[in-house]
Amino acid sequence: VEPKREALRVANETLAAANAKLEKVTTLARELQEKLAVLTGELNAANASKQEALDTVAKGQLKLELANRLTNALAAENERWAENVLVLREKKQLLIGDVLLAVAFISYAGPFTKPFRDSLMEGKFLPFLAKEFAPAEGIKPLSESCDPLHILANASMIAGWNSDGLPADRVSSENGAIVCSTARWPLIIDPQLQGIKWIRTKESAPERNLEVVRLGQSDLLRKLTRALENGHSILIENLGEKLDAVLNPVIQRATIKRGRVLYVKLGDSEVEMNPNFRLFLHTKLNNPDYPPEVQAETTLVNFTVTKLGLEDQILVLVLRKQRKDLADKNEELVKQQTGFKIKMQELEDTILSSLANAQGDITEDVALIERLEETKKISDDITKKSAIAEEIQAMIKVTSEKYRAVANRSALLFFLMTDLVKMHTY
């Protein structure tokens, strides 16, 4: 028994020593585990901080790249806009006198031919305004060489009119500006039917729904009523020197306001007048004599072809007859240039609209920057093509001038024949 007891005591001592050692190891393991947890937390925090720093760097690099792309996209525009700002600031000081002159041009110059218009503007209006503004302190609010056409229209507008069929000469452009700017209904003097052709094309859009009628038509009032109510356009062609009395309230804009709606008397009934309604009056008479009330209520616009304008138009016809290849190429280039001017204006408006409506940080708007880059690419392409087209047009013009004498003689013959009726016969 004693040996067994001794063995049990030894075993118990060994167990106690093992338990003590186990407790010591367990305590050490727990301390190490706690240290490991602390180190793991610090490592995770360090990794998170590192990732945040990497994300910040990546975001900064992307923002820097987008900012460089935005700067490059707007670099050329910025230079041009800066110049335009200076020009606009100068024009702002001259705006009062220039607008007064343009308004006078619309009101009074329309019925006259080009020589009389120039005489009226340079001999009457400009000296009068210059005299009236002379006592003004500082900068005189009137341009020294004010051009009403540049005030009333820009290059893209004129290009659009030309693409609609308006002749490209100076007088036709002035007439187009008057027709589009006047607050009164235009009465077009158009023996050669160039103005009416332009209006038919210009107002041919579905939303305008142009109606062409004549006095005496049985459905005149019905079509006029529909145009008034729906805000469409109507053209009354081939007028004489007298207008139907039933049209007077429409021509005079003798509207009756009820609430927010305007009405106009048409015959025995009152018709709602849509603000978008447009009326065009047309006559083929060379020198009509309208009563003062008609001239006061309408804006007369003389589309009668001039010798210089007819010479330019005949030159195009002669060139087409003799050198059809050059004429076709020139016509194609003119349409291309017209489209370029309109497109450039649209692109500029798109850029300004996109920048004005941008939300938040503009350097983070990837879609906006990509759209601006695409716009700049198209703009640069148009600029290059325009330069090439101008060179080709200059070469074509040199060739076409060789036929100028033929066009001059043809225009002279036309006006001689039209003046034959002025000769007294016995």
Protein backbone atom coordinates (compact mmCIF):
# COMPACT_ATOMS: atom_id res chain seq x y z
CA VAL A 1 0.00 0.00 0.00
CA GLU A 2 2.82 2.39 0.94
CA PRO A 3 4.40 2.28 -2.53
CA LYS A 4 1.06 3.07 -4.06
CA ARG A 5 0.59 6.02 -1.74
CA GLU A 6 4.05 7.25 -2.61
CA ALA A 7 3.24 6.92 -6.27
CA LEU A 8 -0.03 8.83 -5.76
CA ARG A 9 1.81 11.62 -3.93
CA VAL A 10 4.37 11.87 -6.70
CA ALA A 11 1.60 11.87 -9.26
CA ASN A 12 -0.27 14.61 -7.37
CA GLU A 13 2.86 16.73 -7.14
CA THR A 14 3.51 16.22 -10.83
CA LEU A 15 -0.11 17.17 -11.58
CA ALA A 16 0.13 20.28 -9.38
CA ALA A 17 3.36 21.28 -11.09
CA ALA A 18 1.75 20.69 -14.48
CA ASN A 19 -1.36 22.69 -13.51
CA ALA A 20 0.83 25.53 -12.24
CA LYS A 21 2.78 25.47 -15.46
CA LEU A 22 -0.45 25.31 -17.46
CA GLU A 23 -1.89 28.31 -15.62
CA LYS A 24 1.31 30.21 -16.25
CA VAL A 25 1.23 29.33 -19.93
CA THR A 26 -2.49 30.16 -20.12
CA THR A 27 -1.88 33.55 -18.51
CA LEU A 28 0.96 34.23 -20.93
CA ALA A 29 -1.19 33.17 -23.87
CA ARG A 30 -4.00 35.45 -22.71
CA GLU A 31 -1.58 38.37 -22.41
CA LEU A 32 -0.19 37.63 -25.85
CA GLN A 33 -3.73 37.35 -27.26
CA GLU A 34 -4.59 40.74 -25.77
CA LYS A 35 -1.44 42.24 -27.26
CA LEU A 36 -2.27 40.58 -30.59
CA ALA A 37 -5.79 42.10 -30.52
CA VAL A 38 -4.31 45.54 -29.83
CA LEU A 39 -1.77 45.14 -32.62
CA THR A 40 -4.44 43.80 -34.99
CA GLY A 41 -6.63 46.84 -34.23
CA GLU A 42 -3.70 49.16 -34.82
CA LEU A 43 -2.93 47.32 -38.07
CA ASN A 44 -6.52 47.60 -39.26
CA ALA A 45 -6.57 51.28 -38.37
CA ALA A 46 -3.28 51.78 -40.20
CA ASN A 47 -4.58 49.89 -43.24
CA ALA A 48 -7.80 51.94 -43.22
CA SER A 49 -5.82 55.16 -42.95
CA LYS A 50 -3.57 53.97 -45.77
CA GLN A 51 -6.56 53.08 -47.96
CA GLU A 52 -8.16 56.42 -47.20
CA ALA A 53 -4.96 58.16 -48.19
CA LEU A 54 -4.76 56.10 -51.40
CA ASP A 55 -8.39 56.91 -52.19
CA THR A 56 -7.74 60.59 -51.53
CA VAL A 57 -4.70 60.52 -53.81
CA ALA A 58 -6.63 58.68 -56.53
CA LYS A 59 -9.53 61.10 -56.21
CA GLY A 60 -7.13 64.05 -56.30
CA GLN A 61 -5.38 62.67 -59.37
CA LEU A 62 -8.73 62.09 -61.09
CA LYS A 63 -9.89 65.58 -60.13
CA LEU A 64 -6.60 67.03 -61.39
CA GLU A 65 -6.97 65.12 -64.65
CA LEU A 66 -10.57 66.29 -65.06
CA ALA A 67 -9.55 69.85 -64.19
CA ASN A 68 -6.81 69.73 -66.86
CA ARG A 69 -9.30 68.32 -69.36
CA LEU A 70 -11.79 71.05 -68.47
CA THR A 71 -9.11 73.73 -68.78
CA ASN A 72 -8.00 72.40 -72.14
CA ALA A 73 -11.59 72.18 -73.34
CA LEU A 74 -12.30 75.78 -72.39
CA ALA A 75 -8.89 77.30 -73.12
CA ALA A 76 -9.75 78.57 -76.60
CA GLU A 77 -13.26 79.57 -75.54
CA ASN A 78 -11.89 81.43 -72.53
CA GLU A 79 -9.65 83.58 -74.72
CA ARG A 80 -12.47 84.35 -77.14
CA TRP A 81 -14.94 85.01 -74.31
CA ALA A 82 -12.49 87.37 -72.64
CA GLU A 83 -12.26 89.38 -75.85
CA ASN A 84 -16.04 89.32 -76.20
CA VAL A 85 -16.46 90.61 -72.65
CA LEU A 86 -14.28 93.63 -73.47
CA VAL A 87 -16.21 94.25 -76.68
CA LEU A 88 -19.56 93.93 -74.90
CA ARG A 89 -18.47 96.37 -72.21
CA GLU A 90 -17.60 98.90 -74.89
CA LYS A 91 -20.87 98.27 -76.74
CA LYS A 92 -22.85 98.62 -73.52
CA GLN A 93 -21.84 102.27 -73.32
CA LEU A 94 -22.99 102.82 -76.92
CA LEU A 95 -26.18 100.78 -76.65
CA ILE A 96 -28.68 103.62 -76.23
CA GLY A 97 -27.76 105.50 -79.38
CA ASP A 98 -27.24 102.37 -81.48
CA VAL A 99 -30.65 100.95 -80.50
CA LEU A 100 -32.33 104.29 -81.24
CA LEU A 101 -30.76 104.27 -84.69
CA ALA A 102 -31.80 100.65 -85.29
CA VAL A 103 -35.39 101.43 -84.24
CA ALA A 104 -35.47 104.40 -86.61
CA PHE A 105 -34.13 102.16 -89.37
CA ILE A 106 -36.92 99.62 -88.82
CA SER A 107 -39.61 102.31 -88.66
CA TYR A 108 -38.62 104.51 -91.60
CA ALA A 109 -36.03 102.92 -93.91
CA GLY A 110 -37.98 99.83 -95.05
CA PRO A 111 -39.88 101.32 -98.04
CA PHE A 112 -36.76 102.78 -99.67
CA THR A 113 -34.06 101.43 -101.97
CA LYS A 114 -30.44 101.12 -100.84
CA PRO A 115 -29.25 104.61 -102.00
CA PHE A 116 -32.16 106.31 -100.21
CA ARG A 117 -31.61 104.20 -97.09
CA ASP A 118 -27.95 105.22 -96.96
CA SER A 119 -28.88 108.85 -97.54
CA LEU A 120 -31.50 108.71 -94.79
CA MET A 121 -29.19 107.05 -92.28
CA GLU A 122 -25.98 108.98 -92.98
CA GLY A 123 -27.53 112.31 -93.96
CA LYS A 124 -30.38 112.55 -91.45
CA PHE A 125 -30.47 110.10 -88.57
CA LEU A 126 -26.77 109.87 -87.64
CA PRO A 127 -26.14 113.65 -87.68
CA PHE A 128 -29.34 114.26 -85.69
CA LEU A 129 -28.44 111.72 -82.98
CA ALA A 130 -24.83 112.92 -82.88
CA LYS A 131 -26.08 116.47 -82.31
CA GLU A 132 -28.50 115.36 -79.59
CA PHE A 133 -25.84 113.34 -77.77
CA ALA A 134 -23.15 116.02 -78.10
CA PRO A 135 -23.84 117.60 -74.66
CA ALA A 136 -23.57 114.19 -72.95
CA GLU A 137 -20.67 113.87 -70.49
CA GLY A 138 -18.03 111.18 -70.96
CA ILE A 139 -18.37 108.71 -73.82
CA LYS A 140 -21.02 109.65 -76.36
CA PRO A 141 -23.60 106.80 -76.39
CA LEU A 142 -23.47 106.28 -80.15
CA SER A 143 -21.06 104.36 -82.38
CA GLU A 144 -19.17 106.45 -84.91
CA SER A 145 -20.03 104.03 -87.71
CA CYS A 146 -23.21 102.42 -86.44
CA ASP A 147 -24.60 99.63 -88.63
CA PRO A 148 -28.27 98.81 -87.89
CA LEU A 149 -27.94 95.39 -89.53
CA HIS A 150 -25.31 94.30 -86.99
CA ILE A 151 -27.57 95.43 -84.15
CA LEU A 152 -30.67 93.66 -85.46
CA ALA A 153 -29.05 90.39 -86.56
CA ASN A 154 -25.89 88.33 -86.17
CA ALA A 155 -24.00 86.19 -88.66
CA SER A 156 -25.75 82.95 -87.71
CA MET A 157 -29.21 84.55 -88.12
CA ILE A 158 -28.33 85.91 -91.56
CA ALA A 159 -26.86 82.54 -92.53
CA GLY A 160 -30.12 80.88 -91.48
CA TRP A 161 -32.12 83.31 -93.63
CA ASN A 162 -29.85 82.64 -96.59
CA SER A 163 -30.34 78.90 -96.20
CA ASP A 164 -34.12 79.56 -96.29
CA GLY A 165 -33.79 81.25 -99.68
CA LEU A 166 -33.14 84.90 -98.85
CA PRO A 167 -30.65 86.41 -101.36
CA ALA A 168 -27.25 87.04 -99.83
CA ASP A 169 -26.93 90.70 -100.88
CA ARG A 170 -26.86 93.51 -98.30
CA VAL A 171 -30.33 94.91 -99.06
CA SER A 172 -32.00 91.52 -98.69
CA SER A 173 -30.27 90.98 -95.34
CA GLU A 174 -31.51 94.39 -94.17
CA ASN A 175 -35.03 93.49 -95.30
CA GLY A 176 -34.85 90.18 -93.45
CA ALA A 177 -33.76 91.98 -90.27
CA ILE A 178 -36.66 94.44 -90.56
CA VAL A 179 -39.23 91.67 -91.15
CA CYS A 180 -37.98 89.65 -88.16
CA SER A 181 -37.56 92.62 -85.79
CA THR A 182 -40.56 94.84 -86.42
CA ALA A 183 -43.39 94.85 -83.90
CA ARG A 184 -45.88 95.84 -86.61
CA TRP A 185 -47.01 93.45 -89.34
CA PRO A 186 -44.66 93.63 -92.34
CA LEU A 187 -46.11 94.68 -95.71
CA ILE A 188 -43.67 93.39 -98.32
CA ILE A 189 -43.24 95.15 -101.67
CA ASP A 190 -42.00 92.25 -103.75
CA PRO A 191 -42.46 92.42 -107.55
CA GLN A 192 -39.85 89.69 -108.19
CA LEU A 193 -41.32 87.36 -105.52
CA GLN A 194 -37.98 86.87 -103.76
CA GLY A 195 -39.28 87.92 -100.36
CA ILE A 196 -42.39 85.74 -100.47
CA LYS A 197 -40.27 82.74 -101.46
CA TRP A 198 -38.10 83.30 -98.39
CA ILE A 199 -41.10 83.68 -96.06
CA ARG A 200 -42.72 80.50 -97.40
CA THR A 201 -39.57 78.55 -96.51
CA LYS A 202 -38.89 80.37 -93.23
CA GLU A 203 -42.42 79.80 -91.90
CA SER A 204 -42.73 76.24 -93.24
CA ALA A 205 -42.05 74.57 -89.88
CA PRO A 206 -44.98 72.46 -88.56
CA GLU A 207 -45.40 74.67 -85.50
CA ARG A 208 -45.86 77.74 -87.73
CA ASN A 209 -48.27 76.01 -90.16
CA LEU A 210 -48.14 78.86 -92.72
CA GLU A 211 -51.35 79.55 -94.64
CA VAL A 212 -51.15 81.49 -97.94
CA VAL A 213 -54.36 83.29 -98.92
CA ARG A 214 -55.59 86.15 -101.10
CA LEU A 215 -58.25 88.79 -100.60
CA GLY A 216 -61.53 87.61 -102.00
CA GLN A 217 -61.06 83.95 -101.13
CA SER A 218 -64.18 82.42 -99.65
CA ASP A 219 -62.25 80.75 -96.79
CA LEU A 220 -60.08 83.77 -95.91
CA LEU A 221 -61.82 84.52 -92.61
CA ARG A 222 -61.92 80.86 -91.63
CA LYS A 223 -58.16 80.44 -92.17
CA LEU A 224 -57.42 83.75 -90.49
CA THR A 225 -59.52 82.76 -87.47
CA ARG A 226 -57.72 79.42 -87.17
CA ALA A 227 -54.31 81.12 -87.40
CA LEU A 228 -55.27 83.72 -84.77
CA GLU A 229 -56.50 81.10 -82.30
CA ASN A 230 -53.63 78.63 -82.76
CA GLY A 231 -50.76 81.13 -83.05
CA HIS A 232 -49.88 80.16 -86.62
CA SER A 233 -48.60 82.30 -89.50
CA ILE A 234 -50.70 83.59 -92.39
CA LEU A 235 -49.53 85.29 -95.59
CA ILE A 236 -51.96 87.46 -97.59
CA GLU A 237 -50.39 87.76 -101.04
CA ASN A 238 -50.96 89.92 -104.15
CA LEU A 239 -52.56 92.84 -102.32
CA GLY A 240 -53.63 95.94 -104.17
CA GLU A 241 -53.54 99.48 -102.82
CA LYS A 242 -56.72 98.97 -100.79
CA LEU A 243 -57.21 96.52 -97.94
CA ASP A 244 -60.44 94.91 -96.88
CA ALA A 245 -61.99 96.74 -93.93
CA VAL A 246 -62.56 93.43 -92.12
CA LEU A 247 -58.78 93.10 -91.73
CA ASN A 248 -58.35 96.49 -90.04
CA PRO A 249 -58.74 95.27 -86.42
CA VAL A 250 -56.10 92.55 -87.03
CA ILE A 251 -53.71 94.91 -88.82
CA GLN A 252 -54.18 97.59 -86.17
CA ARG A 253 -53.87 95.03 -83.34
CA ALA A 254 -57.08 96.45 -81.90
CA THR A 255 -57.25 93.84 -79.17
CA ILE A 256 -59.72 93.55 -76.28
CA LYS A 257 -58.31 92.16 -73.04
CA ARG A 258 -60.52 89.95 -70.89
CA GLY A 259 -58.62 88.57 -67.94
CA ARG A 260 -55.34 87.33 -69.38
CA VAL A 261 -56.72 86.61 -72.86
CA LEU A 262 -56.63 88.99 -75.84
CA TYR A 263 -59.47 89.08 -78.35
CA VAL A 264 -59.74 90.82 -81.70
CA LYS A 265 -62.90 91.60 -83.65
CA LEU A 266 -63.06 89.75 -86.95
CA GLY A 267 -66.22 90.41 -88.88
CA ASP A 268 -69.20 89.95 -86.56
CA SER A 269 -67.37 87.80 -84.00
CA GLU A 270 -64.56 88.17 -81.51
CA VAL A 271 -61.62 85.79 -81.94
CA GLU A 272 -58.97 84.92 -79.36
CA MET A 273 -55.57 86.22 -80.46
CA ASN A 274 -52.67 83.91 -79.66
CA PRO A 275 -49.44 85.85 -78.85
CA ASN A 276 -47.54 83.66 -81.37
CA PHE A 277 -49.75 84.71 -84.30
CA ARG A 278 -47.84 86.24 -87.24
CA LEU A 279 -49.31 88.12 -90.22
CA PHE A 280 -47.41 88.83 -93.44
CA LEU A 281 -48.82 91.13 -96.13
CA HIS A 282 -47.49 91.02 -99.68
CA THR A 283 -47.90 93.03 -102.86
CA LYS A 284 -46.39 92.67 -106.33
CA LEU A 285 -46.92 96.37 -107.14
CA ASN A 286 -43.67 98.19 -107.96
CA ASN A 287 -44.60 101.51 -106.36
CA PRO A 288 -47.82 101.15 -104.34
CA ASP A 289 -49.49 104.20 -102.82
CA TYR A 290 -51.03 103.09 -99.55
CA PRO A 291 -53.09 105.47 -97.40
CA PRO A 292 -51.40 106.91 -94.30
CA GLU A 293 -53.32 104.66 -91.89
CA VAL A 294 -51.97 101.53 -93.61
CA GLN A 295 -48.42 102.87 -93.59
CA ALA A 296 -48.79 103.77 -89.91
CA GLU A 297 -50.13 100.36 -88.87
CA THR A 298 -47.71 98.23 -90.94
CA THR A 299 -44.00 98.20 -91.70
CA LEU A 300 -43.36 98.55 -95.42
CA VAL A 301 -40.36 96.53 -96.59
CA ASN A 302 -39.09 97.01 -100.14
CA PHE A 303 -37.81 93.72 -101.59
CA THR A 304 -37.61 95.16 -105.12
CA VAL A 305 -34.39 93.91 -106.68
CA THR A 306 -31.66 96.52 -107.24
CA LYS A 307 -29.22 96.66 -110.12
CA LEU A 308 -26.30 95.55 -107.97
CA GLY A 309 -28.33 92.79 -106.34
CA LEU A 310 -29.63 91.58 -109.71
CA GLU A 311 -26.10 91.66 -111.13
CA ASP A 312 -24.87 89.38 -108.35
CA GLN A 313 -27.79 86.98 -108.89
CA ILE A 314 -27.24 86.90 -112.67
CA LEU A 315 -23.53 86.29 -112.10
CA VAL A 316 -24.46 83.11 -110.24
CA LEU A 317 -26.66 82.01 -113.16
CA VAL A 318 -23.94 82.75 -115.73
CA LEU A 319 -21.37 80.85 -113.70
CA ARG A 320 -23.75 77.89 -113.44
CA LYS A 321 -24.23 77.95 -117.21
CA GLN A 322 -20.53 78.24 -118.07
CA ARG A 323 -18.89 76.41 -115.15
CA LYS A 324 -21.48 74.17 -113.55
CA ASP A 325 -18.84 72.34 -111.55
CA LEU A 326 -17.68 75.54 -109.85
CA ALA A 327 -21.25 76.73 -109.31
CA ASP A 328 -22.24 73.45 -107.67
CA LYS A 329 -19.10 73.49 -105.53
CA ASN A 330 -19.73 77.09 -104.48
CA GLU A 331 -23.36 76.37 -103.63
CA GLU A 332 -22.28 73.38 -101.58
CA LEU A 333 -19.68 75.49 -99.75
CA VAL A 334 -22.18 78.28 -99.06
CA LYS A 335 -24.61 75.79 -97.53
CA GLN A 336 -21.74 74.24 -95.58
CA GLN A 337 -20.59 77.61 -94.28
CA THR A 338 -24.15 78.53 -93.36
CA GLY A 339 -24.50 75.28 -91.45
CA PHE A 340 -21.14 75.87 -89.76
CA LYS A 341 -22.16 79.33 -88.51
CA ILE A 342 -25.43 78.03 -87.13
CA LYS A 343 -23.71 75.01 -85.57
CA MET A 344 -21.02 77.16 -83.96
CA GLN A 345 -23.67 79.36 -82.37
CA GLU A 346 -25.50 76.27 -81.11
CA LEU A 347 -22.27 74.82 -79.68
CA GLU A 348 -21.45 78.04 -77.87
CA ASP A 349 -24.96 78.19 -76.42
CA THR A 350 -24.63 74.53 -75.35
CA ILE A 351 -21.32 75.19 -73.56
CA LEU A 352 -22.66 78.23 -71.72
CA SER A 353 -25.88 76.44 -70.78
CA SER A 354 -23.96 73.39 -69.50
CA LEU A 355 -21.64 75.54 -67.39
CA ALA A 356 -24.51 77.64 -66.03
CA ASN A 357 -26.59 74.60 -65.04
CA ALA A 358 -23.73 72.52 -63.60
CA GLN A 359 -24.42 71.24 -60.07
CA GLY A 360 -21.79 70.91 -57.32
CA ASP A 361 -18.07 70.75 -58.10
CA ILE A 362 -17.72 71.19 -61.86
CA THR A 363 -14.35 69.41 -61.88
CA GLU A 364 -16.09 66.20 -60.73
CA ASP A 365 -18.78 66.26 -63.42
CA VAL A 366 -17.33 63.71 -65.86
CA ALA A 367 -20.35 63.79 -68.19
CA LEU A 368 -20.15 67.59 -68.48
CA ILE A 369 -16.41 67.56 -69.21
CA GLU A 370 -16.78 64.81 -71.81
CA ARG A 371 -19.58 66.81 -73.44
CA LEU A 372 -17.40 69.93 -73.46
CA GLU A 373 -14.51 67.97 -75.01
CA GLU A 374 -16.78 66.63 -77.71
CA THR A 375 -18.09 70.14 -78.35
CA LYS A 376 -14.53 71.51 -78.60
CA LYS A 377 -13.58 68.71 -80.99
CA ILE A 378 -16.52 69.54 -83.25
CA SER A 379 -15.74 73.26 -82.99
CA ASP A 380 -12.08 72.73 -83.98
CA ASP A 381 -13.15 70.54 -86.89
CA ILE A 382 -15.59 73.22 -88.08
CA THR A 383 -12.90 75.90 -87.82
CA LYS A 384 -10.49 73.88 -89.98
CA LYS A 385 -13.16 73.07 -92.57
CA SER A 386 -14.28 76.71 -92.64
CA ALA A 387 -10.74 77.88 -93.37
CA ILE A 388 -10.42 75.40 -96.24
CA ALA A 389 -13.86 76.37 -97.57
CA GLU A 390 -12.95 80.08 -97.51
CA GLU A 391 -9.83 79.42 -99.58
CA ILE A 392 -11.81 77.45 -102.16
CA GLN A 393 -14.53 80.13 -102.27
CA ALA A 394 -11.90 82.81 -102.86
CA MET A 395 -10.59 80.83 -105.85
CA ILE A 396 -14.12 80.37 -107.21
CA LYS A 397 -14.80 84.09 -106.78
CA VAL A 398 -11.73 84.98 -108.85
CA THR A 399 -13.02 82.75 -111.65
CA SER A 400 -16.59 84.03 -111.42
CA GLU A 401 -15.46 87.66 -111.67
CA LYS A 402 -14.36 86.95 -115.21
CA TYR A 403 -18.08 86.77 -116.11
CA ARG A 404 -18.95 90.01 -114.28
CA ALA A 405 -19.27 91.98 -117.52
CA VAL A 406 -21.97 89.59 -118.80
CA ALA A 407 -23.94 89.90 -115.56
CA ASN A 408 -23.58 93.68 -115.62
CA ARG A 409 -24.93 93.93 -119.18
CA SER A 410 -27.79 91.57 -118.36
CA ALA A 411 -28.85 93.59 -115.31
CA LEU A 412 -28.61 96.79 -117.33
CA LEU A 413 -30.83 95.32 -120.07
CA PHE A 414 -33.39 94.22 -117.47
CA PHE A 415 -33.75 97.69 -115.98
CA LEU A 416 -33.75 99.33 -119.42
CA MET A 417 -36.64 97.12 -120.47
CA THR A 418 -38.59 97.78 -117.27
CA ASP A 419 -38.09 101.54 -117.78
CA LEU A 420 -39.40 101.48 -121.36
CA VAL A 421 -42.93 102.01 -120.08
CA LYS A 422 -41.84 105.40 -118.73
CA MET A 423 -41.21 106.71 -122.25
CA HIS A 424 -43.89 109.08 -123.53
CA THR A 425 -45.77 107.80 -126.56
CA TYR A 426 -47.65 109.86 -129.12
